[in-house]
Coordinates of C-alpha atoms in Angstrom, one line a residue:
X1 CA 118.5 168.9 103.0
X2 CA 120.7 168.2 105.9
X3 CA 117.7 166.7 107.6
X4 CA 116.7 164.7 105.1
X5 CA 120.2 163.2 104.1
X6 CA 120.4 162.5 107.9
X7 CA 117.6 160.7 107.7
X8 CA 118.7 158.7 105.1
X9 CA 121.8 157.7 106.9
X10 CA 120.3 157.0 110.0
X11 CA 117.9 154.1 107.4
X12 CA 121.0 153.2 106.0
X13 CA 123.0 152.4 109.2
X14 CA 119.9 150.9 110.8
X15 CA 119.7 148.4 107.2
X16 CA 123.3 147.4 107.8
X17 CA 122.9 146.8 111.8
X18 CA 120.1 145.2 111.1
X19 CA 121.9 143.0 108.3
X20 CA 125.0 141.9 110.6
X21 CA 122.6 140.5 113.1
X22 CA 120.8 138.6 110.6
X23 CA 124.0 137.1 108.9
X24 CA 124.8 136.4 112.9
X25 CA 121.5 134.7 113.5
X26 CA 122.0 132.5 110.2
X27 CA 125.6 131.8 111.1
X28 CA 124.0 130.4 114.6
X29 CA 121.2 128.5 113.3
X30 CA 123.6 127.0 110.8
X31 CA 126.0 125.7 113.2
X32 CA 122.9 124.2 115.1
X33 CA 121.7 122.6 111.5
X34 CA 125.7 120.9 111.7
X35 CA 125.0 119.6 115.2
X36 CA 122.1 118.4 114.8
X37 CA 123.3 117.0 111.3
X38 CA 126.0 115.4 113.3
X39 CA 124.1 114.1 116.0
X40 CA 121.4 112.5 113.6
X41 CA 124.2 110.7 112.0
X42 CA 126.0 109.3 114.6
X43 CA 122.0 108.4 115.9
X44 CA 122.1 106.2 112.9
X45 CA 125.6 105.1 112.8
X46 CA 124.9 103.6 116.6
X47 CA 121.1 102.3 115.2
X48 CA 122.9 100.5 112.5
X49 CA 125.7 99.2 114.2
X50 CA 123.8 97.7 117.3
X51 CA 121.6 95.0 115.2
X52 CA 125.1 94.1 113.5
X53 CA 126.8 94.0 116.6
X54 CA 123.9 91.4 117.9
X55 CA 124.1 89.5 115.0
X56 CA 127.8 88.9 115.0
X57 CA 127.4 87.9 118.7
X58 CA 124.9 85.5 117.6
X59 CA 127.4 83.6 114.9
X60 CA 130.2 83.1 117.4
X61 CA 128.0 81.3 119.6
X62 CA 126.6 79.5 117.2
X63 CA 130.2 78.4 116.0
X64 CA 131.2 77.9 120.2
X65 CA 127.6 75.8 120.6
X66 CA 128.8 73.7 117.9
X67 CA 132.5 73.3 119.1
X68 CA 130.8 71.8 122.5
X69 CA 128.3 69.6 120.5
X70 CA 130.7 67.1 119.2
X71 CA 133.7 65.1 119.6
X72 CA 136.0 65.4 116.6
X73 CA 139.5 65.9 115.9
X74 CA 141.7 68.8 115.7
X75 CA 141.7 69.1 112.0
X76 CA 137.7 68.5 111.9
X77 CA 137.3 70.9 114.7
X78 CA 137.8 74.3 112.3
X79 CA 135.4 73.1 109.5
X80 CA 132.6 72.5 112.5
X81 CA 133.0 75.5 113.6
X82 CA 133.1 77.3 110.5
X83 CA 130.1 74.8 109.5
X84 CA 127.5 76.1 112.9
X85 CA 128.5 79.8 112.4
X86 CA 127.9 79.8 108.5
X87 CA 124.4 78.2 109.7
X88 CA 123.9 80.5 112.2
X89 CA 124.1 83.3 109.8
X90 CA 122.2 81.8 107.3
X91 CA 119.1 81.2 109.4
X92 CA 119.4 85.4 110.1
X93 CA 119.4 86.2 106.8
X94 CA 116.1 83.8 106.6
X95 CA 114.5 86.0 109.3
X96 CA 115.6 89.0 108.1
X97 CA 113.9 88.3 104.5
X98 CA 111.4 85.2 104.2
X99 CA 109.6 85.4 107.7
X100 CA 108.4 89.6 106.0
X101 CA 106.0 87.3 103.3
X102 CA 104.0 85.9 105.8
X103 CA 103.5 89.6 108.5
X104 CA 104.1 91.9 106.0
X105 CA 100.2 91.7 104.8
X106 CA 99.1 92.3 107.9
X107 CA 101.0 95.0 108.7
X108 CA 100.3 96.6 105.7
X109 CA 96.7 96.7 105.8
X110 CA 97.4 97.9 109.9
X111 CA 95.8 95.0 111.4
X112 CA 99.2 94.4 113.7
X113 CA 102.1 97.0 114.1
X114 CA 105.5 96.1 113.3
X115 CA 106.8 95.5 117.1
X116 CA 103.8 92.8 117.0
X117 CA 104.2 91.1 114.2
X118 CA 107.2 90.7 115.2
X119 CA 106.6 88.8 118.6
X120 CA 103.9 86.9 116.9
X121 CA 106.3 86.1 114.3
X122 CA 109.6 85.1 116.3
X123 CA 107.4 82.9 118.6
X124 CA 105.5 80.7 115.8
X125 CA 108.8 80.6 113.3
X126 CA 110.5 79.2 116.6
X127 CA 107.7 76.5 117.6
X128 CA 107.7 74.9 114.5
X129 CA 111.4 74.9 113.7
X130 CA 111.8 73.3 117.1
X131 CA 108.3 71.2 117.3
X132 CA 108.1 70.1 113.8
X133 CA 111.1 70.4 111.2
X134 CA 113.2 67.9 111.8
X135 CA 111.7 65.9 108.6
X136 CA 112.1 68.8 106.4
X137 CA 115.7 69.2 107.1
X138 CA 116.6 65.7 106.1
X139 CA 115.0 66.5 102.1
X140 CA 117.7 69.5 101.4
X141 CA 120.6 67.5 101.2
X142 CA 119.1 64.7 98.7
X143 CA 117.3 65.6 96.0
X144 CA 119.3 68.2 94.9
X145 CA 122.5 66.0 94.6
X146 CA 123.2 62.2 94.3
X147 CA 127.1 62.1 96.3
X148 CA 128.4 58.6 96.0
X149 CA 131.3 57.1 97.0
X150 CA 133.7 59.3 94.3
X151 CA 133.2 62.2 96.9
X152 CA 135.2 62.0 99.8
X153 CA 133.4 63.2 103.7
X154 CA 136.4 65.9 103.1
X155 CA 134.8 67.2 100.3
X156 CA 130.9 66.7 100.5
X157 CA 131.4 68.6 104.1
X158 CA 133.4 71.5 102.3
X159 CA 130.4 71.4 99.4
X160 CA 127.5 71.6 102.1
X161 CA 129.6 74.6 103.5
X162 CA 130.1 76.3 100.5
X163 CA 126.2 75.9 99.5
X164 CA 125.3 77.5 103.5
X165 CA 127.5 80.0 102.6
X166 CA 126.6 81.2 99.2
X167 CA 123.0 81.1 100.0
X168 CA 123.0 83.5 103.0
X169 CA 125.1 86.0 100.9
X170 CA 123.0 86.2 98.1
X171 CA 120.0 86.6 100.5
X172 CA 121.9 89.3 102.3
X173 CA 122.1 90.8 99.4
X174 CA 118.5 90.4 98.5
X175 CA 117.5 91.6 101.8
X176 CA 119.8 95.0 101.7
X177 CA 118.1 95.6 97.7
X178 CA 114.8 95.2 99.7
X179 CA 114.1 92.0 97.5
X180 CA 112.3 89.1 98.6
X181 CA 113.7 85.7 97.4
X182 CA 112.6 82.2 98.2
X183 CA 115.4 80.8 100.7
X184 CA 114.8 77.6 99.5
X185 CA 115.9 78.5 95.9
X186 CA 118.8 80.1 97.3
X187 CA 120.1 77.2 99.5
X188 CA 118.8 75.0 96.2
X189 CA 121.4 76.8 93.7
X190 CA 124.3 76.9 96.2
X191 CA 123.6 72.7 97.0
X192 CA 123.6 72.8 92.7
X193 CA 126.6 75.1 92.4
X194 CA 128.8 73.3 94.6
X195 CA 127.4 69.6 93.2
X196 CA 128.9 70.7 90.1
X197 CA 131.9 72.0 91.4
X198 CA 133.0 69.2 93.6
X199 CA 131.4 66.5 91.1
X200 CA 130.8 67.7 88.0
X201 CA 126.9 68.0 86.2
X202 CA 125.9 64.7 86.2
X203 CA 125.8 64.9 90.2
X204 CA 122.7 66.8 90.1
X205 CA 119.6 65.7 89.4
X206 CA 117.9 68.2 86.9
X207 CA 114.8 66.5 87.0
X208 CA 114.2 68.4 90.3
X209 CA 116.1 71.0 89.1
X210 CA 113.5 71.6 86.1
X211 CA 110.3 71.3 88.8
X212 CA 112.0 74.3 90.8
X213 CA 112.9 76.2 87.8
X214 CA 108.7 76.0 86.7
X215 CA 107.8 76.8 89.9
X216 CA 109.1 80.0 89.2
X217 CA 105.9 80.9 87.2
X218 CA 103.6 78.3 88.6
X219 CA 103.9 80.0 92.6
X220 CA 102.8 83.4 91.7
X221 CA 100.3 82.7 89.2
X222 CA 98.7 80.1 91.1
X223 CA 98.8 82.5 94.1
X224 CA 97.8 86.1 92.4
X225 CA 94.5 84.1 90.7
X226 CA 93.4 82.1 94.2
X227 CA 93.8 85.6 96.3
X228 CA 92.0 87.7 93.5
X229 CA 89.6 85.3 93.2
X230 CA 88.8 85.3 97.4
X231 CA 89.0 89.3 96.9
X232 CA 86.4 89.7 94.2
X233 CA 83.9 87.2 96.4
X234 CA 84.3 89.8 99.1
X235 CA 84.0 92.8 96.9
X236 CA 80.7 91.6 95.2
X237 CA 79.3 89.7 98.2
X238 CA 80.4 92.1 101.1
X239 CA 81.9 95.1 100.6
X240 CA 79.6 96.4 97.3
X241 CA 76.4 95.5 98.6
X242 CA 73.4 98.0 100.2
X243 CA 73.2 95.9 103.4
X244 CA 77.2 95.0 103.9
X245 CA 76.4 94.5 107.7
X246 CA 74.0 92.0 106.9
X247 CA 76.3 90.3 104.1
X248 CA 78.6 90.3 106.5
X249 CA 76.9 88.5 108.7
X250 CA 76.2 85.5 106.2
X251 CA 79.8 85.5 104.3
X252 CA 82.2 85.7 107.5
X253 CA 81.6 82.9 109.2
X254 CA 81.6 80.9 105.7
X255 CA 85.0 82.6 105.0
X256 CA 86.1 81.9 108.4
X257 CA 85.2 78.3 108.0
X258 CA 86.7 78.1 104.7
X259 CA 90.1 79.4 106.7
X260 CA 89.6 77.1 108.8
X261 CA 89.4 73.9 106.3
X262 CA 92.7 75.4 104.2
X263 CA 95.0 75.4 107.1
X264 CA 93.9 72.3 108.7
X265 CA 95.0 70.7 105.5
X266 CA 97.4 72.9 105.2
X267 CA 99.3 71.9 108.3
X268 CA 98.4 68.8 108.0
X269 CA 100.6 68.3 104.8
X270 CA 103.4 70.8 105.6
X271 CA 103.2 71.7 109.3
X272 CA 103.0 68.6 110.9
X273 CA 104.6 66.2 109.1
X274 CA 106.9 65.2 111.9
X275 CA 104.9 64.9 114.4
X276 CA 102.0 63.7 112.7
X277 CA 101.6 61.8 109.7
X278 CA 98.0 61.9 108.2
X279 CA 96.5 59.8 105.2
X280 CA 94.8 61.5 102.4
X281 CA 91.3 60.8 104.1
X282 CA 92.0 61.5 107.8
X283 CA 93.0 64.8 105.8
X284 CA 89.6 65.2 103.9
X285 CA 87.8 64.3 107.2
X286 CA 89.9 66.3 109.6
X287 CA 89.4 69.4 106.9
X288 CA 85.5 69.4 106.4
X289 CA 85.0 69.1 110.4
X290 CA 86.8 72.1 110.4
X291 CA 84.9 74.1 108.3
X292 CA 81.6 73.2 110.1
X293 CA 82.7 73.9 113.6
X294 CA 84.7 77.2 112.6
X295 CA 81.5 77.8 110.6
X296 CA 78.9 77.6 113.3
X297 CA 81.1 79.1 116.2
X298 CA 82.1 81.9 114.5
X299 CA 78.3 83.0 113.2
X300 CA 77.7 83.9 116.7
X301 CA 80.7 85.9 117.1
X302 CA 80.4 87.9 114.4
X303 CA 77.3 89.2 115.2
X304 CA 78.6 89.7 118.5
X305 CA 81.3 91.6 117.3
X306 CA 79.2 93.4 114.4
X307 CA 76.6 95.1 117.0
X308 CA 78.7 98.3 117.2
X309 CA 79.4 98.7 113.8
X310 CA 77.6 100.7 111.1
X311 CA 77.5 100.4 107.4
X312 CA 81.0 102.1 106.6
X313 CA 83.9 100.1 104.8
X314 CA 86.4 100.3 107.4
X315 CA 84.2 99.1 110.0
X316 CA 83.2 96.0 108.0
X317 CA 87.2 95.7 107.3
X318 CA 87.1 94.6 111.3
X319 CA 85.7 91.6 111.3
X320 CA 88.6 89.9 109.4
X321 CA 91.2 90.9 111.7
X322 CA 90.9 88.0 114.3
X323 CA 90.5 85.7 111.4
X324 CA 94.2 87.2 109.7
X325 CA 96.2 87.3 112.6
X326 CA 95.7 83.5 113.4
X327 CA 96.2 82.8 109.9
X328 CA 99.5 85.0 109.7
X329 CA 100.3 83.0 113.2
X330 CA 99.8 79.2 111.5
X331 CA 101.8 80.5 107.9
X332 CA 104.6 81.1 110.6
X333 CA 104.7 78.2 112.3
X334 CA 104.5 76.3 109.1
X335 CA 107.0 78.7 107.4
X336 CA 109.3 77.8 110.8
X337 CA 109.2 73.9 110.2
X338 CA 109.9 73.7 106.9
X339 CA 112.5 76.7 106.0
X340 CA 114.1 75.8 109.2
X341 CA 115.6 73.0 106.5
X342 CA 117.7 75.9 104.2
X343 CA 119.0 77.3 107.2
X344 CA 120.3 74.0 108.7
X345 CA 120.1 71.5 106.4
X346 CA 123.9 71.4 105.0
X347 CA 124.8 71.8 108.4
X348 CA 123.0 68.1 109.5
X349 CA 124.7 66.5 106.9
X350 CA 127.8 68.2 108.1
X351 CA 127.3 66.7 111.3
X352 CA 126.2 63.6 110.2
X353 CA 129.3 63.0 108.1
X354 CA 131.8 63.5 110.8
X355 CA 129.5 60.7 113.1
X356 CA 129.2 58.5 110.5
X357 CA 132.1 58.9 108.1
X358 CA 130.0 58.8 105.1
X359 CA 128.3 61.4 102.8
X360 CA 125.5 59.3 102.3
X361 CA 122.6 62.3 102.9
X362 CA 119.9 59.6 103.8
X363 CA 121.0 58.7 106.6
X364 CA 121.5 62.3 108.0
X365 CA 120.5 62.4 112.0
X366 CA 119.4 65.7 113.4
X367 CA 120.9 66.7 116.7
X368 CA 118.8 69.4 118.6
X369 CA 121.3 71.8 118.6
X370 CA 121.2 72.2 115.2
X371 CA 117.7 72.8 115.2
X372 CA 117.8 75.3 117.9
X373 CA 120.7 77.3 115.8
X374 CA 117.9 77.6 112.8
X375 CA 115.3 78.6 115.5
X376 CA 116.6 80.9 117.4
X377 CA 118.5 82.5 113.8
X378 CA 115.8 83.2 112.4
X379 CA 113.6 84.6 115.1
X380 CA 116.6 86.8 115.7
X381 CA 117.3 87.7 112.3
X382 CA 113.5 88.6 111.7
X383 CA 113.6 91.2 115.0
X384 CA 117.0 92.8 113.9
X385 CA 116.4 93.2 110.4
X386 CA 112.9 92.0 109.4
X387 CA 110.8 95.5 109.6
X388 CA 112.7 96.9 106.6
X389 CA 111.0 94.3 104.5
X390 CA 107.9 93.7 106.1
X391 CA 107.3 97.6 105.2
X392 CA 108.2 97.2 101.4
X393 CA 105.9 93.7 101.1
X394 CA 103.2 95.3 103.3
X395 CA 103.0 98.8 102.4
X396 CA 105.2 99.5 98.7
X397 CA 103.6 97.0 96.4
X398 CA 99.9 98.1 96.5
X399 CA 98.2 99.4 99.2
X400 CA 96.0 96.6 101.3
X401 CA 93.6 96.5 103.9
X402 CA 91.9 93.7 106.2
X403 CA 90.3 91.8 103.5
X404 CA 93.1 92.4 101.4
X405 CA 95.4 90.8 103.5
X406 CA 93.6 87.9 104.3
X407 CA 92.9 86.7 101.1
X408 CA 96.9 86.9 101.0
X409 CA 96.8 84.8 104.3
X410 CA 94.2 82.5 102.3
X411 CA 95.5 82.1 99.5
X412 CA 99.1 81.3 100.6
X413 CA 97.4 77.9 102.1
X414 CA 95.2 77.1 99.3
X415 CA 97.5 77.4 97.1
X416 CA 100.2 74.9 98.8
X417 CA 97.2 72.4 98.9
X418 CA 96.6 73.2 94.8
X419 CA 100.0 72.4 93.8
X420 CA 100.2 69.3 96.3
X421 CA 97.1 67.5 94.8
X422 CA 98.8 67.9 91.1
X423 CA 102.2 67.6 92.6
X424 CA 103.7 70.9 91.5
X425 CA 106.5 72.3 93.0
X426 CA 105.9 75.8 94.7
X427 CA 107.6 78.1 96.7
X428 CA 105.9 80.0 100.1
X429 CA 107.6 82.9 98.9
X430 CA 106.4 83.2 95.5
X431 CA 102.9 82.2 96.3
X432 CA 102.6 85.5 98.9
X433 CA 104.5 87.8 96.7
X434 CA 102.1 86.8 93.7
X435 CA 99.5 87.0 95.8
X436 CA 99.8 90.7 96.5
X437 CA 100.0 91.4 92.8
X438 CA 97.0 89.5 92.1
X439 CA 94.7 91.7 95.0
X440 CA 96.9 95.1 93.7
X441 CA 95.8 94.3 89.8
X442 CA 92.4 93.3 91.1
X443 CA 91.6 96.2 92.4
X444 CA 92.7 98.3 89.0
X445 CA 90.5 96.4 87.4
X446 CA 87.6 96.6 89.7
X447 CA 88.4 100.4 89.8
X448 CA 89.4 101.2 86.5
X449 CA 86.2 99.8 84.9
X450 CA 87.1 101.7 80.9
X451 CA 90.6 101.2 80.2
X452 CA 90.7 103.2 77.4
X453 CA 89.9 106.6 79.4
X454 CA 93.0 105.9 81.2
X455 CA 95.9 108.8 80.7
X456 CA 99.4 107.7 81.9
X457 CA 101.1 110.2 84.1
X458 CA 99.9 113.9 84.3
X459 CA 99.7 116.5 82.1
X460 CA 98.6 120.2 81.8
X461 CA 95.5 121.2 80.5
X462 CA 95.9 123.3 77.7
X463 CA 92.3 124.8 76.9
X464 CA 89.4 124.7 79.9
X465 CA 87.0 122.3 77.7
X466 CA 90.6 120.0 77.6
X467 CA 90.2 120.3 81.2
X468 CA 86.2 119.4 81.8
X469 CA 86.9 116.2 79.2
X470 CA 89.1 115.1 82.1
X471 CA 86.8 115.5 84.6
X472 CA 85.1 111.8 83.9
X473 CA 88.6 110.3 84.4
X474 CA 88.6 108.6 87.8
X475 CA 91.9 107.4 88.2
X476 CA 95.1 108.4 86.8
X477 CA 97.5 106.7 88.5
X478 CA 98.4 102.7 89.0
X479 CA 97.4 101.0 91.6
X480 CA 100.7 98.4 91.7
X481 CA 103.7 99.9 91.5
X482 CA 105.2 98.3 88.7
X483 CA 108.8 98.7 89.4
X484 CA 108.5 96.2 91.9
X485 CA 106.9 93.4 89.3
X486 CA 110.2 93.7 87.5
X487 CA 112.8 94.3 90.0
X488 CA 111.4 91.1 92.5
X489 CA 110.9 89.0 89.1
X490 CA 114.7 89.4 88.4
X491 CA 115.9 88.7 91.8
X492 CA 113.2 85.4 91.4
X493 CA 115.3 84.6 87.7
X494 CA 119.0 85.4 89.1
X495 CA 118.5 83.5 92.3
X496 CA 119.2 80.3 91.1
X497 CA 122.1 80.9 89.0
X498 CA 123.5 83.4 91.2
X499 CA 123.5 81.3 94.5
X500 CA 125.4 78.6 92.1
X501 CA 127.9 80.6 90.8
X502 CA 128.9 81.9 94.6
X503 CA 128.8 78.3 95.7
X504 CA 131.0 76.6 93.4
X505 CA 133.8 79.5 93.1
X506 CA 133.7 79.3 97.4
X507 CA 134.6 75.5 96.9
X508 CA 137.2 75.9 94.6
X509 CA 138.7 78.8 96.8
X510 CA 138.4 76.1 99.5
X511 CA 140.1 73.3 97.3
X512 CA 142.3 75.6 96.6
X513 CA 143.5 76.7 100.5
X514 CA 143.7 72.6 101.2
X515 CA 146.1 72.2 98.0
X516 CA 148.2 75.0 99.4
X517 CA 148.1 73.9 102.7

């Protein structure tokens, strides 16, 4: 008995040994869970604060480069300031959010990595801010509102401020909600906001007012139906066929062509305006020549390019990749010269007014410094903060692929040259957005042939023939994430208003300040 109870004690002191140097072992491996914890945050405290750190860098030279630009007087020489730094972080806030419609297709269906699209991005947004935006800029400040002589260069500088200002908060904001807006609806409602504000409502004009508010609809429509369209002509002529090699061969080059027609006209109207100014037939011509040479160059190229591939889908998928990465590339450089205008628009006419004592907006005059301000902003803005929204329009809507994306590349440019022949008003931002929607509820179609069979969500099978009945569904789940419809159609609706409301209670803060002063 004495034995055995020994025995028992010796289990017993062995357990609690045992025991201490366990509760030891967890007390050290917690303590290295709270440093690590630690270090992870202050990883991502320092990650966080560097772009911010860059970017506020960024506005004070922007303010100083416009401080040296001009002569003005000491009481002018604040609201320049103010004016070139407000611009300076406006054109971030377009980089950060806009510049992710155009790359974010391609990244998502992993034709280019982030850290490329990025350099592809920043150098083509750049080129044509600097190379061809100059006439775009001059259109923000005068068909929004009519100043005349009731508004004093005083006020119409503190109005174009307010509007700069307004607009690149609510996009901030947009941008942090991983929302993307149009930038030119944003700058539009803080130019209307602060209209009304400093002039009352019959200074804007609400006939443009009611175009912008119907392109709201007309862009992603227009742009969902001209990229499913392109998608289903690859699904039945490519992609579902016995031979897709061979298909390929035949319905590439023709697609590449077809590229190649879209954004010669494409450019051609929206691109190049300021550098070159083509008639309606030089356009037609230009266009069709196009098509024919990309056509006959590229059938060679494609077979070239086809030899080592077999039959499988994802090989296929390779042979649009060339043609979506310069597509991507031109959408840039056109994206570049004409949103270059939101970022630095106001701030022209800013300038303008204090050269030419008026607030007359037609007669705006575009220094290069202001240019370069909304170039290099937005090339900056789109390395520091764009890859957060290139992942959510690339990779959270619906889930894309080569083809995929270039019939978002495609239609983005076909769709500009729709609405320009029956002179409806569209936004770049819209168009790509809708166009992701229209491949994502393509494919649900496509896939989901009988609707009805279709369960939302999952559920237990109760009974095993409950459970071979359920064997014939294909899919249960959606193939576009619908929270996103919802949640990027109300930042589209609240844009506007929003940017207006911001814009005209920043000029009468700024009344306001001059009254006290």
């Amino acid at each position: 008995v004495l034995t055995h109870d020994l025995f028992y004690f010796w289990i017993f002191g062995a357990f609690l040994m045992k025991n201490n140097q366990i509760k030891k072992s967890n007390r050290y491996v917690n303590d290295l869970r709270r440093i690590g914890y630690s270090g992870a945050q202050v990883t991502n405290v320092r990650s966080g604060f560097l772009p911010i750190s860059i970017s506020l860098i960024f506005i004070v030279c922007a303010g100083i480069f416009g401080n040296m630009s001009l002569s003005v007087t000491s009481e002018e020489i604040i609201i320049l300031i103010s004016a070139a730094a407000i611009g300076g972080y406006m054109a971030l806030n377009i980089g950060a959010n806009d510049v992710a419609n155009n790359m974010g297709p391609a990244v998502g269906g992993k034709v280019l990595t982030i850290f490329s699209a990025i350099i592809i991005a920043a150098v083509f947004e750049s080129a044509g801010a600097l190379l061809a935006g100059g006439d775009v800029v001059k259109t923000v400040a005068k068909g929004i509102v009519s100043p005349g002589q009731e508004i004093s260069p005083e006020n119409f500088r503190y109005m174009m401020m307010s509007a700069l200002l307004s607009a690149a908060l609510w996009i901030n904001l947009a941008t942090y909600l991983n929302a993307p807006v149009s930038t030119t609806h944003s700058i539009v409602g803080g130019v209307m906001g602060a209209g009304i504000a400093g002039g009352g409502f019959g200074l804007v004009n609400w006939a443009t007012m009611s175009k912008i508010a119907a392109s709201w609809v007309i862009s992603p429509v227009f742009g969902g139906l001209v990229a499913a369209s392109l998608l289903l002509l690859i699904q039945v002529k490519i992609i579902n066929t016995q031979d897709r090699k061979s298909a390929a061969l035949k319905w590439v080059p023709f697609l590449i062509g077809l590229m190649a027609a879209a954004f010669i006209a494409y450019m051609s109207i929206k691109g190049l305006k300021k550098i070159w100014k083509a008639d309606l037939i030089e356009i037609y011509i230009y266009s069709i020549a196009g098509f024919l040479i990309a056509w006959r160059v590229s059938i060679p190229l494609v077979k070239k390019q086809s030899t080592n591939l077999s039959e499988k889908k994802q090989d296929i998928y390779k042979l649009f990749n060339i043609p979506l990465i310069l597509g991507v590339s031109l959408l840039c450089f056109a994206h570049g010269a004409n949103d270059v205008a939101n970022a630095v628009g106001p701030l022209a006419a800013i300038v303008s007014s204090f050269g030419q004592g008026t607030s007359d907006s037609s007669d705006i005059s575009i220094p290069f410094w202001v240019m370069f301000i909304g170039a290099a902003g937005i090339a900056l803005g789109l390395m520091l903060f764009g890859p957060k929204l290139i992942t959510t329009v690339g990779q959270k809507i619906t889930r894309l692929n080569a083809p995929r994306a270039y019939c978002v590349a495609l239609a983005s440019a076909i769709t500009v040259l729709i609405a320009t022949a029956f002179g409806l008003p569209v936004s770049s931002t819209h168009i790509a957005i809708g166009a992701i929607f229209g491949v994502g509820f393509l494919r649900e179609t496509m896939e989901n042939p009988n609707k009805r069979r279709l369960r939302p969500g999952h559920k237990l099978n109760h009974t095993a023939d409950e459970a071979f009945k359920g064997l014939n569904i294909r899919l249960r789940r959606k193939l576009v994430r619908r929270r996103f419809v919802f949640s990027i159609a109300s930042a589209w609706i609240v844009t506007v208003p929003s940017a207006a409301i911001i814009s005209g209670l920043l000029f009468y803060a700024s009344q306001h300040l001059i009254s006290m002063d």
